[in-house]
Structures are given as C-alpha cells and as structure tokens.
Amino acid sequence: MLVVNTFRDNYSWYPEWISKRITKDNSSKELQDYFVNSLEYRRYVISSYQKIYNVYLPNLQYGIVELKNLLKSINERIDK
C-alpha cells in the first residue's frame, strides 16, 4: 500500500498507470521512464521480491515437512 500511496501522491502519471494496462505504445514518456530507469522503482521491486521470498521459502519448507508427516501417517494407517 505504501508504494501505491507514494505513486499516487508524488507522480502525475498515477491515474494513467492505475487505469489501464501499460505498454510502450499507449503510455506517457514520464511513466515509461519511471518504470524503466528509476532507481526508486527498482528498489521497490527488489525489496518486494525479497520480502516475499523470505516469507515464502520458510513457509514452503515447513509445509513440505508437514505434508511428508501427513503422508507417513496416511501410509501407516493404510498398512494396518
């Protein structure tokens, strides 16, 4: 939400960005420049991916262990 608020409050191209699918052919030069060249945007993207990865991977590892335990329990019941 912080990113959206930052864009909304600081960039004139925000309505354009939020209202349509952005392509090279249908967007303003300012909007294209921001998403292609902005260090701020790159930092947002990297930070977002890092946060997702840091949460996702441990949860995935935990889920795999739990699923293996569940499978083991199911197989034990089947074998009885």
mmCIF file with all atom_site columns, C-alpha atoms in Angstrom:
data_model
loop_
_atom_site.group_PDB
_atom_site.id
_atom_site.type_symbol
_atom_site.label_atom_id
_atom_site.label_alt_id
_atom_site.label_comp_id
_atom_site.label_asym_id
_atom_site.label_entity_id
_atom_site.label_seq_id
_atom_site.pdbx_PDB_ins_code
_atom_site.Cartn_x
_atom_site.Cartn_y
_atom_site.Cartn_z
_atom_site.occupancy
_atom_site.B_iso_or_equiv
_atom_site.pdbx_formal_charge
_atom_site.auth_seq_id
_atom_site.auth_comp_id
_atom_site.auth_asym_id
_atom_site.auth_atom_id
_atom_site.pdbx_PDB_model_num
ATOM 1  C CA . MET A 1 1  ? 0.000  0.000   0.000   1.00 0.00 ? 1  MET A CA 1
ATOM 2  C CA . LEU A 1 2  ? 2.901  2.327   0.725   1.00 0.00 ? 2  LEU A CA 1
ATOM 3  C CA . VAL A 1 3  ? 4.098  2.071   -2.871  1.00 0.00 ? 3  VAL A CA 1
ATOM 4  C CA . VAL A 1 4  ? 0.661  2.918   -4.245  1.00 0.00 ? 4  VAL A CA 1
ATOM 5  C CA . ASN A 1 5  ? 0.342  5.874   -1.882  1.00 0.00 ? 5  ASN A CA 1
ATOM 6  C CA . THR A 1 6  ? 3.795  7.093   -2.867  1.00 0.00 ? 6  THR A CA 1
ATOM 7  C CA . PHE A 1 7  ? 2.931  6.887   -6.546  1.00 0.00 ? 7  PHE A CA 1
ATOM 8  C CA . ARG A 1 8  ? -0.478 8.487   -6.044  1.00 0.00 ? 8  ARG A CA 1
ATOM 9  C CA . ASP A 1 9  ? 0.868  11.368  -4.004  1.00 0.00 ? 9  ASP A CA 1
ATOM 10 C CA . ASN A 1 10 ? 4.031  12.126  -5.968  1.00 0.00 ? 10 ASN A CA 1
ATOM 11 C CA . TYR A 1 11 ? 3.612  11.297  -9.643  1.00 0.00 ? 11 TYR A CA 1
ATOM 12 C CA . SER A 1 12 ? 1.323  12.898  -12.195 1.00 0.00 ? 12 SER A CA 1
ATOM 13 C CA . TRP A 1 13 ? 1.149  9.677   -14.213 1.00 0.00 ? 13 TRP A CA 1
ATOM 14 C CA . TYR A 1 14 ? -0.529 7.722   -11.381 1.00 0.00 ? 14 TYR A CA 1
ATOM 15 C CA . PRO A 1 15 ? -4.071 7.910   -12.863 1.00 0.00 ? 15 PRO A CA 1
ATOM 16 C CA . GLU A 1 16 ? -2.725 6.704   -16.187 1.00 0.00 ? 16 GLU A CA 1
ATOM 17 C CA . TRP A 1 17 ? -0.884 3.811   -14.545 1.00 0.00 ? 17 TRP A CA 1
ATOM 18 C CA . ILE A 1 18 ? -3.795 2.678   -12.392 1.00 0.00 ? 18 ILE A CA 1
ATOM 19 C CA . SER A 1 19 ? -6.440 2.933   -15.106 1.00 0.00 ? 19 SER A CA 1
ATOM 20 C CA . LYS A 1 20 ? -5.028 0.767   -17.888 1.00 0.00 ? 20 LYS A CA 1
ATOM 21 C CA . ARG A 1 21 ? -2.568 -1.850  -18.971 1.00 0.00 ? 21 ARG A CA 1
ATOM 22 C CA . ILE A 1 22 ? 0.635  -0.004  -19.709 1.00 0.00 ? 22 ILE A CA 1
ATOM 23 C CA . THR A 1 23 ? 2.513  -0.705  -22.907 1.00 0.00 ? 23 THR A CA 1
ATOM 24 C CA . LYS A 1 24 ? 5.175  1.093   -24.861 1.00 0.00 ? 24 LYS A CA 1
ATOM 25 C CA . ASP A 1 25 ? 2.576  2.307   -27.343 1.00 0.00 ? 25 ASP A CA 1
ATOM 26 C CA . ASN A 1 26 ? -0.119 3.604   -25.015 1.00 0.00 ? 26 ASN A CA 1
ATOM 27 C CA . SER A 1 27 ? 1.671  5.336   -22.146 1.00 0.00 ? 27 SER A CA 1
ATOM 28 C CA . SER A 1 28 ? 3.364  8.632   -21.463 1.00 0.00 ? 28 SER A CA 1
ATOM 29 C CA . LYS A 1 29 ? 7.095  9.126   -21.650 1.00 0.00 ? 29 LYS A CA 1
ATOM 30 C CA . GLU A 1 30 ? 7.223  10.017  -17.941 1.00 0.00 ? 30 GLU A CA 1
ATOM 31 C CA . LEU A 1 31 ? 5.557  6.761   -16.965 1.00 0.00 ? 31 LEU A CA 1
ATOM 32 C CA . GLN A 1 32 ? 7.804  4.681   -19.182 1.00 0.00 ? 32 GLN A CA 1
ATOM 33 C CA . ASP A 1 33 ? 10.917 6.452   -17.926 1.00 0.00 ? 33 ASP A CA 1
ATOM 34 C CA . TYR A 1 34 ? 9.969  5.812   -14.324 1.00 0.00 ? 34 TYR A CA 1
ATOM 35 C CA . PHE A 1 35 ? 9.417  2.081   -14.715 1.00 0.00 ? 35 PHE A CA 1
ATOM 36 C CA . VAL A 1 36 ? 12.409 1.575   -16.983 1.00 0.00 ? 36 VAL A CA 1
ATOM 37 C CA . ASN A 1 37 ? 15.008 3.859   -15.422 1.00 0.00 ? 37 ASN A CA 1
ATOM 38 C CA . SER A 1 38 ? 14.007 4.707   -11.870 1.00 0.00 ? 38 SER A CA 1
ATOM 39 C CA . LEU A 1 39 ? 16.265 3.515   -9.086  1.00 0.00 ? 39 LEU A CA 1
ATOM 40 C CA . GLU A 1 40 ? 13.369 4.071   -6.678  1.00 0.00 ? 40 GLU A CA 1
ATOM 41 C CA . TYR A 1 41 ? 11.185 1.634   -8.618  1.00 0.00 ? 41 TYR A CA 1
ATOM 42 C CA . ARG A 1 42 ? 13.979 -0.937  -8.834  1.00 0.00 ? 42 ARG A CA 1
ATOM 43 C CA . ARG A 1 43 ? 14.399 -0.742  -5.068  1.00 0.00 ? 43 ARG A CA 1
ATOM 44 C CA . TYR A 1 44 ? 10.666 -1.265  -4.552  1.00 0.00 ? 44 TYR A CA 1
ATOM 45 C CA . VAL A 1 45 ? 10.701 -4.318  -6.808  1.00 0.00 ? 45 VAL A CA 1
ATOM 46 C CA . ILE A 1 46 ? 13.797 -5.845  -5.229  1.00 0.00 ? 46 ILE A CA 1
ATOM 47 C CA . SER A 1 47 ? 12.506 -5.167  -1.732  1.00 0.00 ? 47 SER A CA 1
ATOM 48 C CA . SER A 1 48 ? 9.122  -6.696  -2.538  1.00 0.00 ? 48 SER A CA 1
ATOM 49 C CA . TYR A 1 49 ? 10.644 -9.823  -4.034  1.00 0.00 ? 49 TYR A CA 1
ATOM 50 C CA . GLN A 1 50 ? 12.995 -10.178 -1.079  1.00 0.00 ? 50 GLN A CA 1
ATOM 51 C CA . LYS A 1 51 ? 10.157 -9.868  1.444   1.00 0.00 ? 51 LYS A CA 1
ATOM 52 C CA . ILE A 1 52 ? 8.057  -12.411 -0.422  1.00 0.00 ? 52 ILE A CA 1
ATOM 53 C CA . TYR A 1 53 ? 10.973 -14.803 -0.786  1.00 0.00 ? 53 TYR A CA 1
ATOM 54 C CA . ASN A 1 54 ? 11.962 -14.527 2.879   1.00 0.00 ? 54 ASN A CA 1
ATOM 55 C CA . VAL A 1 55 ? 8.422  -15.370 3.974   1.00 0.00 ? 55 VAL A CA 1
ATOM 56 C CA . TYR A 1 56 ? 7.593  -17.869 1.237   1.00 0.00 ? 56 TYR A CA 1
ATOM 57 C CA . LEU A 1 57 ? 10.621 -20.141 1.485   1.00 0.00 ? 57 LEU A CA 1
ATOM 58 C CA . PRO A 1 58 ? 10.406 -20.893 5.234   1.00 0.00 ? 58 PRO A CA 1
ATOM 59 C CA . ASN A 1 59 ? 6.651  -21.480 4.910   1.00 0.00 ? 59 ASN A CA 1
ATOM 60 C CA . LEU A 1 60 ? 7.238  -23.775 1.962   1.00 0.00 ? 60 LEU A CA 1
ATOM 61 C CA . GLN A 1 61 ? 9.872  -25.741 3.867   1.00 0.00 ? 61 GLN A CA 1
ATOM 62 C CA . TYR A 1 62 ? 7.538  -26.083 6.847   1.00 0.00 ? 62 TYR A CA 1
ATOM 63 C CA . GLY A 1 63 ? 4.686  -27.151 4.575   1.00 0.00 ? 63 GLY A CA 1
ATOM 64 C CA . ILE A 1 64 ? 6.816  -29.825 2.914   1.00 0.00 ? 64 ILE A CA 1
ATOM 65 C CA . VAL A 1 65 ? 7.753  -31.304 6.290   1.00 0.00 ? 65 VAL A CA 1
ATOM 66 C CA . GLU A 1 66 ? 4.116  -31.283 7.396   1.00 0.00 ? 66 GLU A CA 1
ATOM 67 C CA . LEU A 1 67 ? 2.958  -32.907 4.156   1.00 0.00 ? 67 LEU A CA 1
ATOM 68 C CA . LYS A 1 68 ? 5.597  -35.631 4.490   1.00 0.00 ? 68 LYS A CA 1
ATOM 69 C CA . ASN A 1 69 ? 4.438  -36.282 8.056   1.00 0.00 ? 69 ASN A CA 1
ATOM 70 C CA . LEU A 1 70 ? 0.839  -36.441 6.884   1.00 0.00 ? 70 LEU A CA 1
ATOM 71 C CA . LEU A 1 71 ? 1.739  -38.837 4.081   1.00 0.00 ? 71 LEU A CA 1
ATOM 72 C CA . LYS A 1 72 ? 3.618  -41.027 6.544   1.00 0.00 ? 72 LYS A CA 1
ATOM 73 C CA . SER A 1 73 ? 0.588  -41.107 8.865   1.00 0.00 ? 73 SER A CA 1
ATOM 74 C CA . ILE A 1 74 ? -1.723 -41.994 5.988   1.00 0.00 ? 74 ILE A CA 1
ATOM 75 C CA . ASN A 1 75 ? 0.566  -44.790 4.823   1.00 0.00 ? 75 ASN A CA 1
ATOM 76 C CA . GLU A 1 76 ? 0.805  -46.160 8.378   1.00 0.00 ? 76 GLU A CA 1
ATOM 77 C CA . ARG A 1 77 ? -2.994 -46.302 8.621   1.00 0.00 ? 77 ARG A CA 1
ATOM 78 C CA . ILE A 1 78 ? -3.273 -47.965 5.225   1.00 0.00 ? 78 ILE A CA 1
ATOM 79 C CA . ASP A 1 79 ? -0.709 -50.597 6.201   1.00 0.00 ? 79 ASP A CA 1
ATOM 80 C CA . LYS A 1 80 ? -2.614 -51.558 9.397   1.00 0.00 ? 80 LYS A CA 1
#
